[in-house]
CSV table of C-alpha atoms in Angstrom, one decimal:
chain,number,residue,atom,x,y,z
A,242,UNK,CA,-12.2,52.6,-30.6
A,243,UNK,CA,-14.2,51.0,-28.1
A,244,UNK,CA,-10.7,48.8,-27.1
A,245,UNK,CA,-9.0,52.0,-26.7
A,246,UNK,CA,-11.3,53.5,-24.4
A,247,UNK,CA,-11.3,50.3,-22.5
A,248,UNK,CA,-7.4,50.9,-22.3
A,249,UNK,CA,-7.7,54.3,-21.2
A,250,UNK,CA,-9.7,53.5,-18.1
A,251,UNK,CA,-7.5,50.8,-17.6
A,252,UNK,CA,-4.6,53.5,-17.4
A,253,UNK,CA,-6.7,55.8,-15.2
A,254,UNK,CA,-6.7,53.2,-12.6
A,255,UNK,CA,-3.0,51.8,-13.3
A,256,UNK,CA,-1.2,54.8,-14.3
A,257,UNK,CA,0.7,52.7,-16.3
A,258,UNK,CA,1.4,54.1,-20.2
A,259,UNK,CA,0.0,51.7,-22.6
A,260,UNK,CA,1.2,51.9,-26.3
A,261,UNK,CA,-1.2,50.1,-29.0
A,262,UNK,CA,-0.2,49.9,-32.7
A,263,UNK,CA,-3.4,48.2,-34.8
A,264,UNK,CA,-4.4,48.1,-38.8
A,265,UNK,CA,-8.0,47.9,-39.7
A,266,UNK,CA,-10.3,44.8,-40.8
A,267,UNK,CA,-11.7,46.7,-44.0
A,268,UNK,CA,-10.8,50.3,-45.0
A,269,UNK,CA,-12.7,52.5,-42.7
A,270,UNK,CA,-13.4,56.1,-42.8
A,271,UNK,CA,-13.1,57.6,-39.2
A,272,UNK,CA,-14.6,61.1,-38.2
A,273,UNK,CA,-13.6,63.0,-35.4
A,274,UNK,CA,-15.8,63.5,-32.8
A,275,UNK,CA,-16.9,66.5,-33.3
A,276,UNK,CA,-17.1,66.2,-37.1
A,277,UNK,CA,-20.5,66.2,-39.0
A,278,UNK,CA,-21.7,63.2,-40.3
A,279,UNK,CA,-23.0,65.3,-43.3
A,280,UNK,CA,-19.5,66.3,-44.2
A,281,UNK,CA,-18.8,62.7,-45.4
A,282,UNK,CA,-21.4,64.1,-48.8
A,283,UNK,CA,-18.1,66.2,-49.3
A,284,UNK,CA,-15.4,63.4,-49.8
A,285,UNK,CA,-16.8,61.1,-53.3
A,286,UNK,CA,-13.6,58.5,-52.8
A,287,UNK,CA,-14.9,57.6,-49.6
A,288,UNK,CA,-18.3,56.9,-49.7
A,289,UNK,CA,-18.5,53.1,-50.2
A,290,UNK,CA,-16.2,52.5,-47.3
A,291,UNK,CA,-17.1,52.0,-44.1
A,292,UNK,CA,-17.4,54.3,-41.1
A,293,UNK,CA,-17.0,55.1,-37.3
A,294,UNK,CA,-16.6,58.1,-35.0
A,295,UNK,CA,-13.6,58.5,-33.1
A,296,UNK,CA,-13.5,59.7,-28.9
A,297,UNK,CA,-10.5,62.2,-30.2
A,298,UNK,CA,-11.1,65.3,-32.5
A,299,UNK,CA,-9.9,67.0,-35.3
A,300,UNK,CA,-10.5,66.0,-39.6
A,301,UNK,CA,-11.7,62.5,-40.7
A,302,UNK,CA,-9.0,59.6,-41.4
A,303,UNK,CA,-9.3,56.9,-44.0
A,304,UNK,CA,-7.4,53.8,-42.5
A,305,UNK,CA,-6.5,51.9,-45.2
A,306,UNK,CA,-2.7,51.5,-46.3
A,307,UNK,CA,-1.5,53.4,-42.4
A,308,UNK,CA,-0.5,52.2,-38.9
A,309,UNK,CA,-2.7,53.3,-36.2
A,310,UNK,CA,-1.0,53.8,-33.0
A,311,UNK,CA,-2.7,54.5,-29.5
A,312,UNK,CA,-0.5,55.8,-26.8
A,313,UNK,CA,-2.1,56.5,-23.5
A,314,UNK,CA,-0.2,58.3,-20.5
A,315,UNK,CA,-1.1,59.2,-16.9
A,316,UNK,CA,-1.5,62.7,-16.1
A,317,UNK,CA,-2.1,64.1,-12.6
A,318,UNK,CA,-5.6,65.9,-12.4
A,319,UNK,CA,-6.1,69.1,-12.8
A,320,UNK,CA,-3.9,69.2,-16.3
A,321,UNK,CA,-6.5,70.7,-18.9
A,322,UNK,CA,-6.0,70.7,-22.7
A,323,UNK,CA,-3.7,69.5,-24.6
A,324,UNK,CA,-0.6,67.8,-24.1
A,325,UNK,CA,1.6,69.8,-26.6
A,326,UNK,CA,5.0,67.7,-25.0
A,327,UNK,CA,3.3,64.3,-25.6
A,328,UNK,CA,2.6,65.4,-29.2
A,329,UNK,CA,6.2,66.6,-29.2
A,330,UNK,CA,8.1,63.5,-27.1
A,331,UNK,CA,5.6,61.4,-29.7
A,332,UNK,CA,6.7,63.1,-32.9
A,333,UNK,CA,10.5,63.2,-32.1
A,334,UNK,CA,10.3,59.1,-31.5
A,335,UNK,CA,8.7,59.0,-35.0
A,336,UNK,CA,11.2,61.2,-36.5
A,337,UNK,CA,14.3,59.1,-35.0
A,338,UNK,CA,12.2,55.8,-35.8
A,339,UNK,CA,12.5,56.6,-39.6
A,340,UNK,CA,15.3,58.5,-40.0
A,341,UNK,CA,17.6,55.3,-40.7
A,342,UNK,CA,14.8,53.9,-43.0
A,343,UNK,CA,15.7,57.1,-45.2
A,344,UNK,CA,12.5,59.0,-44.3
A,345,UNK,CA,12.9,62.6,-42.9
A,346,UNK,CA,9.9,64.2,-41.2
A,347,UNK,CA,10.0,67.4,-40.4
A,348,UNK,CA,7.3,69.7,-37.9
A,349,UNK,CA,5.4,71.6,-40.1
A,350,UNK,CA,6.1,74.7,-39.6
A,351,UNK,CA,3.0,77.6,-40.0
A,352,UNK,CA,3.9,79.7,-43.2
A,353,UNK,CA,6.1,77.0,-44.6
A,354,UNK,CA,4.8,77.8,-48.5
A,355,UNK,CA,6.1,74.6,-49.8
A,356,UNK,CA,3.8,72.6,-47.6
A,357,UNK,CA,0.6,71.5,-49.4
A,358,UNK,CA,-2.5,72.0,-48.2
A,359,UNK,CA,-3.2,74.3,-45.3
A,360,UNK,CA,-6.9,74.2,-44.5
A,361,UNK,CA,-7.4,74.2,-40.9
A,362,UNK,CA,-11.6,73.1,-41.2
A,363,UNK,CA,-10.3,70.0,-44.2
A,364,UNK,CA,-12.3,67.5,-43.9
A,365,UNK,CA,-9.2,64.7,-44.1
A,366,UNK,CA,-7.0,65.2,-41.4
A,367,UNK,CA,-4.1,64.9,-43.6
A,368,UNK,CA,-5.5,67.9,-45.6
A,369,UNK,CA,-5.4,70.5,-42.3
A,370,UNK,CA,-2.5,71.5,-40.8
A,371,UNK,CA,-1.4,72.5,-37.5
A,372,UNK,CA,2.3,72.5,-36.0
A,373,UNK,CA,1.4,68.9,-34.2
A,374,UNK,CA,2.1,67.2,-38.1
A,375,UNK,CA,4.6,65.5,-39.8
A,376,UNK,CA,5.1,66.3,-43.1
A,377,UNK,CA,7.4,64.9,-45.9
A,378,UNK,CA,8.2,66.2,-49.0
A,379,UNK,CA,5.4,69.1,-48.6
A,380,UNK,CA,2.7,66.9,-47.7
A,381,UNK,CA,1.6,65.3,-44.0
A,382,UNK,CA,2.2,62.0,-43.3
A,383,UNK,CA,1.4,61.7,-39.4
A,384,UNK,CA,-1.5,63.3,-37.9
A,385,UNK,CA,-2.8,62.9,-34.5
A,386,UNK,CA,-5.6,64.2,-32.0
A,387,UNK,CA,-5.7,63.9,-28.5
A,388,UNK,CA,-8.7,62.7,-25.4
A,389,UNK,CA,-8.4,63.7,-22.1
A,390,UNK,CA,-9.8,61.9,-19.4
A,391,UNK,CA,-9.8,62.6,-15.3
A,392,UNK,CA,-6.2,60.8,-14.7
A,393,UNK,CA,-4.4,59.7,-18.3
A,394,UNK,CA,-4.4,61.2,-21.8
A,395,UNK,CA,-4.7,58.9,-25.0
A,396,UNK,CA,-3.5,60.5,-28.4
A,397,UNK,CA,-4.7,58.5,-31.5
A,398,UNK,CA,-2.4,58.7,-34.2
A,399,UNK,CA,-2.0,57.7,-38.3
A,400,UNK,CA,1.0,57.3,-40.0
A,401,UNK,CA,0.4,56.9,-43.6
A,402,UNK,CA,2.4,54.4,-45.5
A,403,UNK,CA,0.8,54.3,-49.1
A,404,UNK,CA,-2.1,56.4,-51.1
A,405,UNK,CA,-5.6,54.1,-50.7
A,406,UNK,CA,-8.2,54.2,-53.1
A,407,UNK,CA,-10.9,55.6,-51.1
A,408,UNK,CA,-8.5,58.7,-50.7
A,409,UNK,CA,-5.8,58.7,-53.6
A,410,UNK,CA,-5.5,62.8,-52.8
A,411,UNK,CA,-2.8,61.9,-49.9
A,412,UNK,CA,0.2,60.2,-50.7
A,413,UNK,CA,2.2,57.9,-48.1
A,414,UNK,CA,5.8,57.3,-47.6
A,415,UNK,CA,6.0,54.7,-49.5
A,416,UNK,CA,4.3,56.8,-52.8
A,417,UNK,CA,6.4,59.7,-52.3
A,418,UNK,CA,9.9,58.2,-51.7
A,419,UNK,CA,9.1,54.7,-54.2
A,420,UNK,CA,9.8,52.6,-50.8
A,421,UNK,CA,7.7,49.6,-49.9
A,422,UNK,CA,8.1,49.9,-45.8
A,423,UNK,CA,5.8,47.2,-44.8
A,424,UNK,CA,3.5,47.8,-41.5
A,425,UNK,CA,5.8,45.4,-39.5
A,426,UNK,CA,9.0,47.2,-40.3
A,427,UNK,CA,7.5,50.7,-38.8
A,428,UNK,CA,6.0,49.0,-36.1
A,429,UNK,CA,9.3,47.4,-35.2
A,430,UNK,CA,11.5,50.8,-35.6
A,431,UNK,CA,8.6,53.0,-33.9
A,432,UNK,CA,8.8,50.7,-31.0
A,433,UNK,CA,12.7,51.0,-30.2
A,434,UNK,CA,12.6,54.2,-30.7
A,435,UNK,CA,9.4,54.9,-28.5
A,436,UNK,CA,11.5,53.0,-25.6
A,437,UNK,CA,14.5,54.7,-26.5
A,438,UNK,CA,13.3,58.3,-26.7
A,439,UNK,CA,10.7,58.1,-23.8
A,440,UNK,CA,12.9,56.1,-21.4
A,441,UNK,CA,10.0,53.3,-21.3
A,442,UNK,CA,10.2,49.5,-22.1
A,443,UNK,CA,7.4,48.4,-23.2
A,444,UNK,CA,5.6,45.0,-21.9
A,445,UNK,CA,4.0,43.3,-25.0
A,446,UNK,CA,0.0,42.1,-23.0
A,447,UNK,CA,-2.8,40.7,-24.7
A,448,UNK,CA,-6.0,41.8,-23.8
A,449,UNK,CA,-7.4,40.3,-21.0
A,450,UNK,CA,-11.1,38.4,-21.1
A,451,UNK,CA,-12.0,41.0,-18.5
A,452,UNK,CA,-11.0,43.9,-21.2
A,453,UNK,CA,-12.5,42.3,-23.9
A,454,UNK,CA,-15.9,41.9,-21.9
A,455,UNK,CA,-15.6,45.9,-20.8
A,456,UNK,CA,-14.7,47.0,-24.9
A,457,UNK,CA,-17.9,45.2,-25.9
A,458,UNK,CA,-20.0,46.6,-24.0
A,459,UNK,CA,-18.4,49.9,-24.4
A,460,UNK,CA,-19.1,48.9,-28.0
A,461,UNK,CA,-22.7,48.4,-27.6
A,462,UNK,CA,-23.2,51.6,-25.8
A,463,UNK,CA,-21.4,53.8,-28.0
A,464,UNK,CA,-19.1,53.0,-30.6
A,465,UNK,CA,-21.2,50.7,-32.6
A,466,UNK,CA,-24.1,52.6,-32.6
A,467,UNK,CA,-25.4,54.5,-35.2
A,468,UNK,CA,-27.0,57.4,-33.1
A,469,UNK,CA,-23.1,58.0,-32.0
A,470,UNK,CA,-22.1,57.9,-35.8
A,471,UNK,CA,-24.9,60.0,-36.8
A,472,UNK,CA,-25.0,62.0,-33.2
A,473,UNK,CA,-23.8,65.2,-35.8
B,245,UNK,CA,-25.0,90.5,-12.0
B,246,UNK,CA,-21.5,90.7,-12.4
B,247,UNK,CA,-20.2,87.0,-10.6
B,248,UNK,CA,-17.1,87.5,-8.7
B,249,UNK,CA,-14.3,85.0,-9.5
B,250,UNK,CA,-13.2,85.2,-5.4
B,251,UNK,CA,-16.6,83.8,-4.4
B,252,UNK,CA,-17.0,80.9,-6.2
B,253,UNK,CA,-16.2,77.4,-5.5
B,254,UNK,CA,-13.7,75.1,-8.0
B,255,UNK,CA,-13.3,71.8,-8.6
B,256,UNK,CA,-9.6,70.0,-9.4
B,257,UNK,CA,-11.0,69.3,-12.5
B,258,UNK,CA,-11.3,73.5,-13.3
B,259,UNK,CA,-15.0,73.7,-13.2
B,260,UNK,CA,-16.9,76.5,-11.0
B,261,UNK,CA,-19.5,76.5,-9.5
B,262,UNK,CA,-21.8,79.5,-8.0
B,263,UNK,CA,-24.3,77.8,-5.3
B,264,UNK,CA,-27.4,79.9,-4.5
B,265,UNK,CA,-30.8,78.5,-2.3
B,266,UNK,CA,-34.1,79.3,-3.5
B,267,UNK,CA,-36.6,77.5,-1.3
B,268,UNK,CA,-34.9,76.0,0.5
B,269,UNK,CA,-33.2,74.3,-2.8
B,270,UNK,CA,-29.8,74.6,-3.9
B,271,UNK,CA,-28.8,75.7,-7.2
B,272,UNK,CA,-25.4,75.9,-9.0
B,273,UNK,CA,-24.7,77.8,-11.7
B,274,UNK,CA,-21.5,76.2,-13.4
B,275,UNK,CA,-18.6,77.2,-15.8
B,276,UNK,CA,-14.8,76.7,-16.8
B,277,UNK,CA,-12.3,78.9,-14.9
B,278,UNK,CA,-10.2,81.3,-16.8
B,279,UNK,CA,-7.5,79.6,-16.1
B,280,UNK,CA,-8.2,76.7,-17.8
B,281,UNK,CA,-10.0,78.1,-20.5
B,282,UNK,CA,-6.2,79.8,-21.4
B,283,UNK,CA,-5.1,75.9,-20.8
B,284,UNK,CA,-7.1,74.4,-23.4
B,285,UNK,CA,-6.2,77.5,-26.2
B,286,UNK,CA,-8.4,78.1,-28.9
B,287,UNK,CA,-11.7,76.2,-28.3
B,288,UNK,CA,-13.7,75.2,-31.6
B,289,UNK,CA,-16.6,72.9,-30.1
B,290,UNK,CA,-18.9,72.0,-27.1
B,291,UNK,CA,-21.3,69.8,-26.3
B,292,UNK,CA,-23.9,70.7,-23.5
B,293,UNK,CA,-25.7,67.7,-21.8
B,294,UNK,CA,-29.4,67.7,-22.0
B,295,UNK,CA,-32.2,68.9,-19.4
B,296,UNK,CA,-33.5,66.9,-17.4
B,297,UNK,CA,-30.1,64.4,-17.0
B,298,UNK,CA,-29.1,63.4,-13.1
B,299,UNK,CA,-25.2,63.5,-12.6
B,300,UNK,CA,-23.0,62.7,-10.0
B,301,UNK,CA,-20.7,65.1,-8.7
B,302,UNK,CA,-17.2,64.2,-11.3
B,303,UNK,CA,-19.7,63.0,-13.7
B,304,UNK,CA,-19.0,63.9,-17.5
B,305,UNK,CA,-21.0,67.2,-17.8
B,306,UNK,CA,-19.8,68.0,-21.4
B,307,UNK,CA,-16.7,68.1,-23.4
B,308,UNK,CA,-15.1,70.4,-25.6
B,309,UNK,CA,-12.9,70.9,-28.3
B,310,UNK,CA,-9.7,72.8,-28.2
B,311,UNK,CA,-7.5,72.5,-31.5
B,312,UNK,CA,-5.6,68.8,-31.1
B,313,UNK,CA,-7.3,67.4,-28.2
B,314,UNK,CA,-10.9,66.7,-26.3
B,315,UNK,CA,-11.5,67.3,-22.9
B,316,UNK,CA,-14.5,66.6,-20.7
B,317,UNK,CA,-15.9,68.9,-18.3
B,318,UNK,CA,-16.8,67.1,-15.2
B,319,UNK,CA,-20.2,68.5,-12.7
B,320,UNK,CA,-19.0,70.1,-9.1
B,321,UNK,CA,-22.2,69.0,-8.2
B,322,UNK,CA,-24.6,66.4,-8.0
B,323,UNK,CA,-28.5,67.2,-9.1
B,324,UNK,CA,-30.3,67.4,-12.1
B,325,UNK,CA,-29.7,69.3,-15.3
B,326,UNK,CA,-31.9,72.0,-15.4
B,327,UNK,CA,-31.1,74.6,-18.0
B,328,UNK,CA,-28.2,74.8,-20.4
B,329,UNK,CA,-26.8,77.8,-22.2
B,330,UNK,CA,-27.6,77.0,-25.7
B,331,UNK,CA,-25.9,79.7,-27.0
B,332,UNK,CA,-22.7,79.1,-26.5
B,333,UNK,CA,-21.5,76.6,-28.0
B,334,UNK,CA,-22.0,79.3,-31.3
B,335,UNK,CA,-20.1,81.9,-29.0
B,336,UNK,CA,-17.5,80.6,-27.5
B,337,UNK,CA,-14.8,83.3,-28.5
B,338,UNK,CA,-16.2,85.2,-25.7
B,339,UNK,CA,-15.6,82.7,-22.8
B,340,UNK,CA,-12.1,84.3,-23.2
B,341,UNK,CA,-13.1,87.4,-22.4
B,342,UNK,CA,-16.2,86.6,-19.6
B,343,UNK,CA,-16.0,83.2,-18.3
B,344,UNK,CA,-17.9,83.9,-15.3
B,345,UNK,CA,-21.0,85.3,-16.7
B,346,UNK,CA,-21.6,85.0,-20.2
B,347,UNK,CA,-19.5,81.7,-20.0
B,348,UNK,CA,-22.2,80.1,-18.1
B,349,UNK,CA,-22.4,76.2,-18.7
B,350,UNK,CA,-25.7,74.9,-16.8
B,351,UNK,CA,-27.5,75.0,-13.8
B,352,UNK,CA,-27.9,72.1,-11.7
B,353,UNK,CA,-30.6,71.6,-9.0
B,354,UNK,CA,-28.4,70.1,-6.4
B,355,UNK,CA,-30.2,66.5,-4.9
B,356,UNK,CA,-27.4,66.2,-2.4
B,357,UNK,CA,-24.3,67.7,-1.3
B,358,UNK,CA,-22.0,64.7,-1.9
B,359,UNK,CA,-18.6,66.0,-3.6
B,360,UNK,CA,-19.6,69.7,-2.5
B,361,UNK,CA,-16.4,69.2,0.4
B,362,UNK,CA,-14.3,68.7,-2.3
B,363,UNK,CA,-14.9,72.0,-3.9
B,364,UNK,CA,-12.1,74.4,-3.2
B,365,UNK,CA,-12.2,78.0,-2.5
B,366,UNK,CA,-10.8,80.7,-4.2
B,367,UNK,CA,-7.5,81.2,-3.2
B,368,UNK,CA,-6.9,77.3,-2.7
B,369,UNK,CA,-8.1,76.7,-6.5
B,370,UNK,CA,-5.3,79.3,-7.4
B,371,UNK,CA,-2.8,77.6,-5.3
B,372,UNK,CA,-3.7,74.7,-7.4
B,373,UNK,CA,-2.9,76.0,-10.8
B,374,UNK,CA,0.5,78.0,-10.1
B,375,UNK,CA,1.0,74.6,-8.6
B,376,UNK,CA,0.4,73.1,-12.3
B,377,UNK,CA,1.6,76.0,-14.5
């Protein structure tokens, strides 16, 4: 968390899009900011794993068997809310990216009756539903939230490959076509099609020292504190 | 008091801001504009910052929740924090329908009039969203 906000206000001052596909040392619960802390009481499969609070909204994530992806773009100030044509440019890259690997996402569509689960206050992200998911095969696969900042947008994103333990309610690709797509292999696809779809190419870049130095302390001040886990 | 939408200053960012003197001291009463309350569709949180905090005018005043994405709300002004409307992060259905008086944000006792240049007027401020429609 605290590297993507690093990135973001790197792309404030660059306005250059940065894409950022990362797993997680140990399965990790993730809230959205504005979630309650309390509301983790509400989810038993999760309770032993551990925890942070997200910079972007919307339902709790459990990163275990997914790819994370970070994408931040510039946007000139003044643009408010969200970005309903990054969500869009995003989702149609996804949707070409696995399309030859067999796997057809679809928008979900509101009313769509064959779509499970439809609680727009879940508390798992891939339990709420909004016309910004993925689904396959009735249940959501990809979900996403979006931060604004003064001059770039990031939009934090989870595309689940396989069911994990700590939340065995939601299924992944791999559970609900018997496929064993491996984190590299998505990464690879969602790339080329990213480039493809957006018209970008992509620069791999390690973080710099300077970077790192700026995401610890970010770190420090915020994301690896408890008063900001517990700040609801 | 009804506040009058024509008279109040905006920042880029879609705040207002209604300046009054008392004293000799300057006080702004801030809020979103209508416009970008449309913008951001469907708000479902908001966090107010606390009294007694010092900003910087396009400081992070706040942030809020619209469904699928998180935006801050930036001060107009620079000053202290010195009274929030509490209730409305419960209430905020009705910024819809009143953003200019019941959608009051905070008041800030302005220290200095840094950023206040920057502030557009009315008609400049609507020129600036049909401009980003």
């Amino acid at each position: 968390m605290s590297l993507d906000q690093t990135l973001q206000e790197v792309v404030d001052r660059s306005q250059q899009p940065t894409l950022r596909f990362y797993g997680w040392q140990e399965p990790t619960l993730s809230l959205g900011y504005f979630q309650s802390n309390s509301e983790r009481g509400t989810h038993q499969a999760s309770q032993s794993s551990a925890c942070v609070r997200r910079a972007t909204g919307g339902g709790a994530i459990l990163h275990h068997r997914e790819l994370t992806y970070s994408i931040i773009m510039p946007q000139a100030i003044g643009r408010i809310g969200p970005s309903t044509e990054l969500y869009r440019e995003i989702h149609a890259s996804l949707i070409a990216a696995l399309l030859p690997l067999g796997v057809v996402l679809s928008p979900f569509h509101r009313g769509d009756q064959s779509c499970l689960g439809n609680h727009c206050d879940a508390f798992l992200c891939f339990q709420r539903r909004t016309s910004e998911d993925l689904i396959l095969n009735g249940y959501k696969v990809v979900g996403s939230a979006q931060r604004k900042s003064k001059a770039s947008i990031l939009q934090h994103g989870s595309l689940l490959l396989n069911a994990s333990q700590y939340a065995p309610e939601l299924p992944g690709i791999n559970d609900l076509l018997n496929y064993s797509l491996q984190f590299d292999d998505v990464v690879e696809a969602v790339l080329r099609s990213l480039s493809s779809c957006m018209g970008l190419t992509w620069r791999e870049k390690d973080f710099t020292s300077e970077e790192f130095e700026r995401a610890r302390s970010i770190g420090k001040a915020r994301f690896n504190r408890q008063s900001w886990l517990l700040r609801r | 008091m009804t506040r009058d939408e024509t008279k109040l200053l905006y920042a880029s960012t879609h705040e207002w801001a209604d300046i009054e003197e008392l004293d000799g001291v300057k006080y702004a009463t801030i809020g979103v504009s209508a416009f970008a309350i449309e913008q951001l569709n469907d708000l479902v949180y908001m966090d107010l910052p606390e009294v007694g905090r010092e900003v910087e005018s396009g400081d992070e005043l706040g942030e809020v929740e619209s469904v699928k994405a998180v935006s801050p709300l930036y001060s107009p002004v620079s000053g202290e924090v010195v009274e929030t409307h509490g209730e409305l992060p419960d209430e905020l259905e009705k910024l819809n329908s009143d953003p200019y008086n019941f959608g009051w944000i905070v008041k800030v006792k302005v220290s200095n009039d840094s950023g206040m240049d920057t502030l557009l007027k009315y008609e400049e401020y609507k020129k600036q969203c049909s401009e980003s429609a």
